[in-house]
Amino acid sequence: QVQLVESGGGLVQAGGSLRLSCVASGRTFSSYAMGWFRQAPGKEREFVAAISGSRRTTYYADSVKGRFTISRDNARNTVFLQMNSLKLEDTAVYYCAATLLRVGVQNDYDSWGQGTQVTVSS
């Protein structure tokens, strides 16, 4: 497992942008697929985006396609989530997660960060 620390959350108006960062410990970061998930109040945690270790493959939830971009810098052990055109329904705690298994399967992610709050206001 790796330790993950997210940052970059905050309060933003609808239509605005935020960039989340997640720094991982360890020297094998490039071996891990990385994902972003979110949980809104009263709702289950849901998948947002994921990226393979090699950066060749990315996945997005339909709700964020075209607005969010996941990327990673393996030299800095960091994964990013650029969020543009934010909507009220994007308000949630955003979690970074890592897996050595299947990039597209939430249950395969076994290392999680503490989360960062994103609040979108009207």
mmCIF file of N, CA and C in Angstrom:
data_model
loop_
_atom_site.group_PDB
_atom_site.id
_atom_site.type_symbol
_atom_site.label_atom_id
_atom_site.label_comp_id
_atom_site.label_asym_id
_atom_site.label_seq_id
_atom_site.Cartn_x
_atom_site.Cartn_y
_atom_site.Cartn_z
ATOM 1 N N GLN A 1 0.826 -1.188 0.000
ATOM 2 C CA GLN A 1 0.000 0.000 0.000
ATOM 3 C C GLN A 1 0.867 1.248 0.000
ATOM 4 N N VAL A 2 0.259 2.342 -0.416
ATOM 5 C CA VAL A 2 0.927 3.630 -0.388
ATOM 6 C C VAL A 2 0.106 4.584 0.451
ATOM 7 N N GLN A 3 0.769 5.611 0.938
ATOM 8 C CA GLN A 3 0.057 6.673 1.654
ATOM 9 C C GLN A 3 -0.216 7.806 0.680
ATOM 10 N N LEU A 4 -1.421 8.333 0.752
ATOM 11 C CA LEU A 4 -1.873 9.343 -0.195
ATOM 12 C C LEU A 4 -2.352 10.576 0.547
ATOM 13 N N VAL A 5 -1.983 11.738 0.045
ATOM 14 C CA VAL A 5 -2.404 13.002 0.650
ATOM 15 C C VAL A 5 -2.940 13.913 -0.443
ATOM 16 N N GLU A 6 -4.233 14.250 -0.338
ATOM 17 C CA GLU A 6 -4.861 15.136 -1.316
ATOM 18 C C GLU A 6 -4.770 16.597 -0.874
ATOM 19 N N SER A 7 -4.846 17.471 -1.851
ATOM 20 C CA SER A 7 -4.926 18.902 -1.586
ATOM 21 C C SER A 7 -5.602 19.568 -2.779
ATOM 22 N N GLY A 8 -5.970 20.838 -2.587
ATOM 23 C CA GLY A 8 -6.509 21.608 -3.686
ATOM 24 C C GLY A 8 -8.000 21.835 -3.661
ATOM 25 N N GLY A 9 -8.687 21.227 -2.703
ATOM 26 C CA GLY A 9 -10.123 21.456 -2.610
ATOM 27 C C GLY A 9 -10.420 22.863 -2.132
ATOM 28 N N GLY A 10 -11.703 23.222 -2.186
ATOM 29 C CA GLY A 10 -12.097 24.541 -1.721
ATOM 30 C C GLY A 10 -13.476 24.902 -2.197
ATOM 31 N N LEU A 11 -13.786 26.184 -2.063
ATOM 32 C CA LEU A 11 -15.075 26.730 -2.462
ATOM 33 C C LEU A 11 -14.915 27.462 -3.788
ATOM 34 N N VAL A 12 -15.775 27.142 -4.737
ATOM 35 C CA VAL A 12 -15.688 27.766 -6.054
ATOM 36 C C VAL A 12 -17.096 27.991 -6.583
ATOM 37 N N GLN A 13 -17.262 29.021 -7.388
ATOM 38 C CA GLN A 13 -18.568 29.282 -7.981
ATOM 39 C C GLN A 13 -18.814 28.339 -9.158
ATOM 40 N N ALA A 14 -20.068 28.091 -9.403
ATOM 41 C CA ALA A 14 -20.427 27.271 -10.561
ATOM 42 C C ALA A 14 -19.813 27.865 -11.828
ATOM 43 N N GLY A 15 -19.277 26.977 -12.653
ATOM 44 C CA GLY A 15 -18.588 27.409 -13.862
ATOM 45 C C GLY A 15 -17.100 27.599 -13.680
ATOM 46 N N GLY A 16 -16.668 27.587 -12.444
ATOM 47 C CA GLY A 16 -15.253 27.793 -12.149
ATOM 48 C C GLY A 16 -14.443 26.517 -12.249
ATOM 49 N N SER A 17 -13.172 26.622 -11.842
ATOM 50 C CA SER A 17 -12.238 25.502 -11.963
ATOM 51 C C SER A 17 -11.471 25.303 -10.667
ATOM 52 N N LEU A 18 -11.062 24.062 -10.457
ATOM 53 C CA LEU A 18 -10.154 23.703 -9.371
ATOM 54 C C LEU A 18 -9.233 22.609 -9.879
ATOM 55 N N ARG A 19 -8.054 22.528 -9.285
ATOM 56 C CA ARG A 19 -7.164 21.413 -9.582
ATOM 57 C C ARG A 19 -6.804 20.718 -8.283
ATOM 58 N N LEU A 20 -7.140 19.464 -8.208
ATOM 59 C CA LEU A 20 -6.794 18.642 -7.059
ATOM 60 C C LEU A 20 -5.468 17.939 -7.318
ATOM 61 N N SER A 21 -4.709 17.783 -6.242
ATOM 62 C CA SER A 21 -3.447 17.050 -6.310
ATOM 63 C C SER A 21 -3.453 15.948 -5.269
ATOM 64 N N CYS A 22 -2.726 14.903 -5.566
ATOM 65 C CA CYS A 22 -2.598 13.789 -4.618
ATOM 66 C C CYS A 22 -1.157 13.292 -4.699
ATOM 67 N N VAL A 23 -0.462 13.412 -3.578
ATOM 68 C CA VAL A 23 0.927 12.969 -3.524
ATOM 69 C C VAL A 23 0.996 11.622 -2.832
ATOM 70 N N ALA A 24 1.746 10.701 -3.433
ATOM 71 C CA ALA A 24 1.873 9.349 -2.902
ATOM 72 C C ALA A 24 3.263 9.118 -2.333
ATOM 73 N N SER A 25 3.318 8.313 -1.285
ATOM 74 C CA SER A 25 4.612 7.917 -0.729
ATOM 75 C C SER A 25 5.139 6.728 -1.516
ATOM 76 N N GLY A 26 6.409 6.407 -1.319
ATOM 77 C CA GLY A 26 6.940 5.199 -1.919
ATOM 78 C C GLY A 26 7.649 5.427 -3.241
ATOM 79 N N ARG A 27 8.407 4.409 -3.659
ATOM 80 C CA ARG A 27 9.220 4.531 -4.856
ATOM 81 C C ARG A 27 8.665 3.753 -6.036
ATOM 82 N N THR A 28 7.462 3.187 -5.886
ATOM 83 C CA THR A 28 6.885 2.391 -6.964
ATOM 84 C C THR A 28 5.599 3.006 -7.481
ATOM 85 N N PHE A 29 5.516 4.305 -7.404
ATOM 86 C CA PHE A 29 4.282 5.006 -7.782
ATOM 87 C C PHE A 29 3.828 4.649 -9.188
ATOM 88 N N SER A 30 4.741 4.546 -10.116
ATOM 89 C CA SER A 30 4.367 4.293 -11.503
ATOM 90 C C SER A 30 3.740 2.913 -11.698
ATOM 91 N N SER A 31 3.867 2.048 -10.709
ATOM 92 C CA SER A 31 3.258 0.724 -10.799
ATOM 93 C C SER A 31 1.765 0.756 -10.499
ATOM 94 N N TYR A 32 1.322 1.794 -9.867
ATOM 95 C CA TYR A 32 -0.060 1.882 -9.408
ATOM 96 C C TYR A 32 -0.944 2.606 -10.413
ATOM 97 N N ALA A 33 -2.108 2.048 -10.634
ATOM 98 C CA ALA A 33 -3.161 2.823 -11.266
ATOM 99 C C ALA A 33 -3.746 3.739 -10.197
ATOM 100 N N MET A 34 -4.120 4.937 -10.580
ATOM 101 C CA MET A 34 -4.624 5.920 -9.632
ATOM 102 C C MET A 34 -6.031 6.346 -10.017
ATOM 103 N N GLY A 35 -6.835 6.554 -9.013
ATOM 104 C CA GLY A 35 -8.207 6.972 -9.280
ATOM 105 C C GLY A 35 -8.642 8.101 -8.381
ATOM 106 N N TRP A 36 -9.638 8.815 -8.838
ATOM 107 C CA TRP A 36 -10.326 9.821 -8.030
ATOM 108 C C TRP A 36 -11.773 9.364 -7.868
ATOM 109 N N PHE A 37 -12.237 9.476 -6.653
ATOM 110 C CA PHE A 37 -13.612 9.138 -6.320
ATOM 111 C C PHE A 37 -14.193 10.293 -5.531
ATOM 112 N N ARG A 38 -15.497 10.332 -5.398
ATOM 113 C CA ARG A 38 -16.115 11.396 -4.607
ATOM 114 C C ARG A 38 -17.332 10.871 -3.881
ATOM 115 N N GLN A 39 -17.634 11.551 -2.783
ATOM 116 C CA GLN A 39 -18.817 11.195 -2.005
ATOM 117 C C GLN A 39 -19.528 12.449 -1.565
ATOM 118 N N ALA A 40 -20.738 12.596 -2.030
ATOM 119 C CA ALA A 40 -21.582 13.724 -1.637
ATOM 120 C C ALA A 40 -22.385 13.344 -0.395
ATOM 121 N N PRO A 41 -22.838 14.327 0.363
ATOM 122 C CA PRO A 41 -23.623 14.030 1.573
ATOM 123 C C PRO A 41 -24.837 13.164 1.274
ATOM 124 N N GLY A 42 -24.984 12.094 2.021
ATOM 125 C CA GLY A 42 -26.132 11.221 1.855
ATOM 126 C C GLY A 42 -26.061 10.288 0.667
ATOM 127 N N LYS A 43 -24.929 10.285 -0.029
ATOM 128 C CA LYS A 43 -24.796 9.434 -1.216
ATOM 129 C C LYS A 43 -23.623 8.486 -1.060
ATOM 130 N N GLU A 44 -23.624 7.446 -1.866
ATOM 131 C CA GLU A 44 -22.514 6.515 -1.860
ATOM 132 C C GLU A 44 -21.317 7.112 -2.604
ATOM 133 N N ARG A 45 -20.153 6.602 -2.263
ATOM 134 C CA ARG A 45 -18.953 7.041 -2.968
ATOM 135 C C ARG A 45 -19.040 6.572 -4.422
ATOM 136 N N GLU A 46 -18.633 7.436 -5.347
ATOM 137 C CA GLU A 46 -18.717 7.105 -6.750
ATOM 138 C C GLU A 46 -17.397 7.377 -7.466
ATOM 139 N N PHE A 47 -17.200 6.637 -8.529
ATOM 140 C CA PHE A 47 -16.021 6.789 -9.365
ATOM 141 C C PHE A 47 -16.082 8.106 -10.137
ATOM 142 N N VAL A 48 -14.933 8.777 -10.252
ATOM 143 C CA VAL A 48 -14.838 10.007 -11.035
ATOM 144 C C VAL A 48 -13.923 9.814 -12.241
ATOM 145 N N ALA A 49 -12.684 9.404 -11.976
ATOM 146 C CA ALA A 49 -11.711 9.256 -13.057
ATOM 147 C C ALA A 49 -10.586 8.348 -12.589
ATOM 148 N N ALA A 50 -9.885 7.753 -13.562
ATOM 149 C CA ALA A 50 -8.754 6.898 -13.229
ATOM 150 C C ALA A 50 -7.735 6.946 -14.355
ATOM 151 N N ILE A 51 -6.495 6.611 -14.001
ATOM 152 C CA ILE A 51 -5.413 6.635 -14.975
ATOM 153 C C ILE A 51 -4.477 5.469 -14.685
ATOM 154 N N SER A 52 -4.031 4.811 -15.743
ATOM 155 C CA SER A 52 -3.129 3.689 -15.565
ATOM 156 C C SER A 52 -1.744 4.186 -15.164
ATOM 157 N N GLY A 53 -0.916 3.254 -14.692
ATOM 158 C CA GLY A 53 0.419 3.628 -14.248
ATOM 159 C C GLY A 53 1.271 4.212 -15.366
ATOM 160 N N SER A 54 1.079 3.699 -16.555
ATOM 161 C CA SER A 54 1.863 4.158 -17.703
ATOM 162 C C SER A 54 1.326 5.442 -18.312
ATOM 163 N N ARG A 55 0.169 5.903 -17.834
ATOM 164 C CA ARG A 55 -0.533 7.097 -18.342
ATOM 165 C C ARG A 55 -1.149 6.886 -19.710
ATOM 166 N N ARG A 56 -1.117 5.649 -20.196
ATOM 167 C CA ARG A 56 -1.648 5.406 -21.542
ATOM 168 C C ARG A 56 -3.169 5.384 -21.560
ATOM 169 N N THR A 57 -3.763 5.043 -20.433
ATOM 170 C CA THR A 57 -5.208 4.851 -20.409
ATOM 171 C C THR A 57 -5.845 5.690 -19.317
ATOM 172 N N THR A 58 -6.920 6.366 -19.686
ATOM 173 C CA THR A 58 -7.698 7.127 -18.712
ATOM 174 C C THR A 58 -9.162 6.731 -18.824
ATOM 175 N N TYR A 59 -9.857 6.874 -17.714
ATOM 176 C CA TYR A 59 -11.277 6.547 -17.641
ATOM 177 C C TYR A 59 -11.989 7.693 -16.934
ATOM 178 N N TYR A 60 -13.216 7.937 -17.344
ATOM 179 C CA TYR A 60 -13.999 8.996 -16.727
ATOM 180 C C TYR A 60 -15.447 8.549 -16.534
ATOM 181 N N ALA A 61 -16.022 9.015 -15.467
ATOM 182 C CA ALA A 61 -17.459 8.860 -15.308
ATOM 183 C C ALA A 61 -18.152 9.733 -16.342
ATOM 184 N N ASP A 62 -19.298 9.296 -16.801
ATOM 185 C CA ASP A 62 -20.019 10.068 -17.818
ATOM 186 C C ASP A 62 -20.337 11.473 -17.332
ATOM 187 N N SER A 63 -20.567 11.613 -16.049
ATOM 188 C CA SER A 63 -20.967 12.904 -15.502
ATOM 189 C C SER A 63 -19.863 13.956 -15.553
ATOM 190 N N VAL A 64 -18.618 13.532 -15.736
ATOM 191 C CA VAL A 64 -17.513 14.500 -15.731
ATOM 192 C C VAL A 64 -16.757 14.538 -17.060
ATOM 193 N N LYS A 65 -17.105 13.672 -17.983
ATOM 194 C CA LYS A 65 -16.410 13.651 -19.289
ATOM 195 C C LYS A 65 -16.493 14.998 -19.959
ATOM 196 N N GLY A 66 -15.356 15.439 -20.473
ATOM 197 C CA GLY A 66 -15.312 16.724 -21.149
ATOM 198 C C GLY A 66 -15.094 17.899 -20.220
ATOM 199 N N ARG A 67 -15.210 17.671 -18.919
ATOM 200 C CA ARG A 67 -15.019 18.762 -17.950
ATOM 201 C C ARG A 67 -13.809 18.502 -17.051
ATOM 202 N N PHE A 68 -13.578 17.254 -16.694
ATOM 203 C CA PHE A 68 -12.477 16.889 -15.798
ATOM 204 C C PHE A 68 -11.381 16.192 -16.595
ATOM 205 N N THR A 69 -10.147 16.392 -16.146
ATOM 206 C CA THR A 69 -9.001 15.714 -16.763
ATOM 207 C C THR A 69 -8.102 15.152 -15.671
ATOM 208 N N ILE A 70 -7.818 13.868 -15.755
ATOM 209 C CA ILE A 70 -6.890 13.239 -14.820
ATOM 210 C C ILE A 70 -5.528 13.126 -15.492
ATOM 211 N N SER A 71 -4.491 13.380 -14.723
ATOM 212 C CA SER A 71 -3.131 13.254 -15.229
ATOM 213 C C SER A 71 -2.222 12.861 -14.074
ATOM 214 N N ARG A 72 -1.001 12.490 -14.409
ATOM 215 C CA ARG A 72 -0.065 12.111 -13.361
ATOM 216 C C ARG A 72 1.353 12.478 -13.774
ATOM 217 N N ASP A 73 2.154 12.727 -12.751
ATOM 218 C CA ASP A 73 3.575 13.000 -12.925
ATOM 219 C C ASP A 73 4.307 11.967 -12.091
ATOM 220 N N ASN A 74 4.775 10.916 -12.741
ATOM 221 C CA ASN A 74 5.390 9.819 -11.991
ATOM 222 C C ASN A 74 6.703 10.233 -11.329
ATOM 223 N N ALA A 75 7.365 11.220 -11.882
ATOM 224 C CA ALA A 75 8.616 11.692 -11.276
ATOM 225 C C ALA A 75 8.362 12.398 -9.947
ATOM 226 N N ARG A 76 7.139 12.928 -9.798
ATOM 227 C CA ARG A 76 6.785 13.639 -8.568
ATOM 228 C C ARG A 76 5.799 12.866 -7.705
ATOM 229 N N ASN A 77 5.540 11.622 -8.090
ATOM 230 C CA ASN A 77 4.603 10.785 -7.321
ATOM 231 C C ASN A 77 3.256 11.485 -7.111
ATOM 232 N N THR A 78 2.778 12.139 -8.126
ATOM 233 C CA THR A 78 1.589 12.971 -7.975
ATOM 234 C C THR A 78 0.573 12.685 -9.081
ATOM 235 N N VAL A 79 -0.677 12.651 -8.696
ATOM 236 C CA VAL A 79 -1.775 12.563 -9.654
ATOM 237 C C VAL A 79 -2.646 13.804 -9.475
ATOM 238 N N PHE A 80 -3.174 14.286 -10.574
ATOM 239 C CA PHE A 80 -3.941 15.524 -10.584
ATOM 240 C C PHE A 80 -5.352 15.258 -11.118
ATOM 241 N N LEU A 81 -6.259 16.120 -10.694
ATOM 242 C CA LEU A 81 -7.588 16.133 -11.286
ATOM 243 C C LEU A 81 -7.933 17.589 -11.574
ATOM 244 N N GLN A 82 -7.882 17.944 -12.843
ATOM 245 C CA GLN A 82 -8.271 19.284 -13.269
ATOM 246 C C GLN A 82 -9.772 19.287 -13.495
ATOM 247 N N MET A 83 -10.466 20.157 -12.779
ATOM 248 C CA MET A 83 -11.921 20.205 -12.850
ATOM 249 C C MET A 83 -12.352 21.556 -13.389
ATOM 250 N N ASN A 84 -12.960 21.563 -14.549
ATOM 251 C CA ASN A 84 -13.442 22.780 -15.185
ATOM 252 C C ASN A 84 -14.966 22.756 -15.278
ATOM 253 N N SER A 85 -15.531 23.904 -15.522
ATOM 254 C CA SER A 85 -16.988 24.033 -15.681
ATOM 255 C C SER A 85 -17.719 23.329 -14.539
ATOM 256 N N LEU A 86 -17.304 23.628 -13.335
ATOM 257 C CA LEU A 86 -17.868 22.933 -12.184
ATOM 258 C C LEU A 86 -19.344 23.246 -12.009
ATOM 259 N N LYS A 87 -20.070 22.234 -11.567
ATOM 260 C CA LYS A 87 -21.505 22.340 -11.352
ATOM 261 C C LYS A 87 -21.819 22.122 -9.870
ATOM 262 N N LEU A 88 -23.004 22.558 -9.474
ATOM 263 C CA LEU A 88 -23.417 22.380 -8.083
ATOM 264 C C LEU A 88 -23.322 20.911 -7.673
ATOM 265 N N GLU A 89 -23.666 20.023 -8.592
ATOM 266 C CA GLU A 89 -23.691 18.592 -8.273
ATOM 267 C C GLU A 89 -22.299 17.970 -8.166
ATOM 268 N N ASP A 90 -21.267 18.752 -8.426
ATOM 269 C CA ASP A 90 -19.902 18.264 -8.222
ATOM 270 C C ASP A 90 -19.464 18.410 -6.766
ATOM 271 N N THR A 91 -20.273 19.067 -5.962
ATOM 272 C CA THR A 91 -19.947 19.240 -4.545
ATOM 273 C C THR A 91 -19.846 17.884 -3.861
ATOM 274 N N ALA A 92 -18.695 17.627 -3.237
ATOM 275 C CA ALA A 92 -18.448 16.335 -2.597
ATOM 276 C C ALA A 92 -17.080 16.368 -1.934
ATOM 277 N N VAL A 93 -16.811 15.338 -1.154
ATOM 278 C CA VAL A 93 -15.445 15.075 -0.709
ATOM 279 C C VAL A 93 -14.797 14.210 -1.779
ATOM 280 N N TYR A 94 -13.655 14.642 -2.251
ATOM 281 C CA TYR A 94 -12.942 13.930 -3.307
ATOM 282 C C TYR A 94 -11.785 13.138 -2.697
ATOM 283 N N TYR A 95 -11.708 11.880 -3.086
ATOM 284 C CA TYR A 95 -10.688 10.968 -2.569
ATOM 285 C C TYR A 95 -9.791 10.483 -3.689
ATOM 286 N N CYS A 96 -8.530 10.414 -3.376
ATOM 287 C CA CYS A 96 -7.544 9.810 -4.252
ATOM 288 C C CYS A 96 -7.343 8.366 -3.786
ATOM 289 N N ALA A 97 -7.120 7.453 -4.736
ATOM 290 C CA ALA A 97 -6.928 6.058 -4.376
ATOM 291 C C ALA A 97 -5.952 5.394 -5.336
ATOM 292 N N ALA A 98 -5.365 4.294 -4.870
ATOM 293 C CA ALA A 98 -4.355 3.588 -5.665
ATOM 294 C C ALA A 98 -4.638 2.097 -5.685
ATOM 295 N N THR A 99 -4.272 1.468 -6.783
ATOM 296 C CA THR A 99 -4.420 0.022 -6.900
ATOM 297 C C THR A 99 -3.348 -0.563 -7.807
ATOM 298 N N LEU A 100 -2.958 -1.789 -7.479
ATOM 299 C CA LEU A 100 -2.068 -2.546 -8.356
ATOM 300 C C LEU A 100 -2.877 -3.502 -9.233
ATOM 301 N N LEU A 101 -4.190 -3.487 -9.024
ATOM 302 C CA LEU A 101 -5.064 -4.425 -9.735
ATOM 303 C C LEU A 101 -5.790 -3.701 -10.871
ATOM 304 N N ARG A 102 -7.087 -3.876 -10.938
ATOM 305 C CA ARG A 102 -7.833 -3.360 -12.086
ATOM 306 C C ARG A 102 -8.174 -1.880 -11.924
ATOM 307 N N VAL A 103 -7.765 -1.083 -12.880
ATOM 308 C CA VAL A 103 -7.909 0.363 -12.781
ATOM 309 C C VAL A 103 -9.376 0.775 -12.745
ATOM 310 N N GLY A 104 -10.237 0.008 -13.369
ATOM 311 C CA GLY A 104 -11.633 0.413 -13.465
ATOM 312 C C GLY A 104 -12.556 -0.147 -12.411
ATOM 313 N N VAL A 105 -12.014 -0.856 -11.410
ATOM 314 C CA VAL A 105 -12.848 -1.511 -10.411
ATOM 315 C C VAL A 105 -12.625 -0.877 -9.039
ATOM 316 N N GLN A 106 -13.646 -0.200 -8.510
ATOM 317 C CA GLN A 106 -13.486 0.543 -7.255
ATOM 318 C C GLN A 106 -13.035 -0.370 -6.120
ATOM 319 N N ASN A 107 -13.572 -1.566 -6.050
ATOM 320 C CA ASN A 107 -13.224 -2.462 -4.950
ATOM 321 C C ASN A 107 -11.767 -2.919 -4.986
ATOM 322 N N ASP A 108 -11.087 -2.727 -6.078
ATOM 323 C CA ASP A 108 -9.681 -3.112 -6.175
ATOM 324 C C ASP A 108 -8.748 -2.055 -5.601
ATOM 325 N N TYR A 109 -9.280 -0.874 -5.335
ATOM 326 C CA TYR A 109 -8.444 0.193 -4.781
ATOM 327 C C TYR A 109 -8.280 -0.038 -3.280
ATOM 328 N N ASP A 110 -7.044 -0.176 -2.823
ATOM 329 C CA ASP A 110 -6.827 -0.514 -1.422
ATOM 330 C C ASP A 110 -6.023 0.517 -0.655
ATOM 331 N N SER A 111 -5.650 1.601 -1.284
ATOM 332 C CA SER A 111 -4.996 2.710 -0.586
ATOM 333 C C SER A 111 -5.815 3.961 -0.871
ATOM 334 N N TRP A 112 -6.179 4.662 0.192
ATOM 335 C CA TRP A 112 -7.058 5.828 0.062
ATOM 336 C C TRP A 112 -6.492 7.010 0.825
ATOM 337 N N GLY A 113 -6.695 8.187 0.270
ATOM 338 C CA GLY A 113 -6.346 9.401 0.983
ATOM 339 C C GLY A 113 -7.446 9.803 1.945
ATOM 340 N N GLN A 114 -7.232 10.900 2.632
ATOM 341 C CA GLN A 114 -8.188 11.352 3.645
ATOM 342 C C GLN A 114 -9.327 12.159 3.058
ATOM 343 N N GLY A 115 -9.178 12.581 1.827
ATOM 344 C CA GLY A 115 -10.225 13.332 1.153
ATOM 345 C C GLY A 115 -10.017 14.833 1.234
ATOM 346 N N THR A 116 -10.534 15.527 0.244
ATOM 347 C CA THR A 116 -10.513 16.983 0.226
ATOM 348 C C THR A 116 -11.879 17.479 -0.228
ATOM 349 N N GLN A 117 -12.388 18.485 0.470
ATOM 350 C CA GLN A 117 -13.741 18.965 0.206
ATOM 351 C C GLN A 117 -13.760 19.920 -0.989
ATOM 352 N N VAL A 118 -14.675 19.670 -1.892
ATOM 353 C CA VAL A 118 -14.946 20.584 -3.006
ATOM 354 C C VAL A 118 -16.394 21.044 -2.870
ATOM 355 N N THR A 119 -16.575 22.348 -2.788
ATOM 356 C CA THR A 119 -17.917 22.909 -2.673
ATOM 357 C C THR A 119 -18.132 23.894 -3.812
ATOM 358 N N VAL A 120 -19.174 23.645 -4.589
ATOM 359 C CA VAL A 120 -19.509 24.508 -5.716
ATOM 360 C C VAL A 120 -20.762 25.298 -5.343
ATOM 361 N N SER A 121 -20.672 26.607 -5.421
ATOM 362 C CA SER A 121 -21.786 27.464 -5.036
ATOM 363 C C SER A 121 -22.401 28.137 -6.259
ATOM 364 N N SER A 122 -23.629 28.531 -6.096
ATOM 365 C CA SER A 122 -24.331 29.183 -7.214
ATOM 366 C C SER A 122 -24.076 30.675 -7.235
#
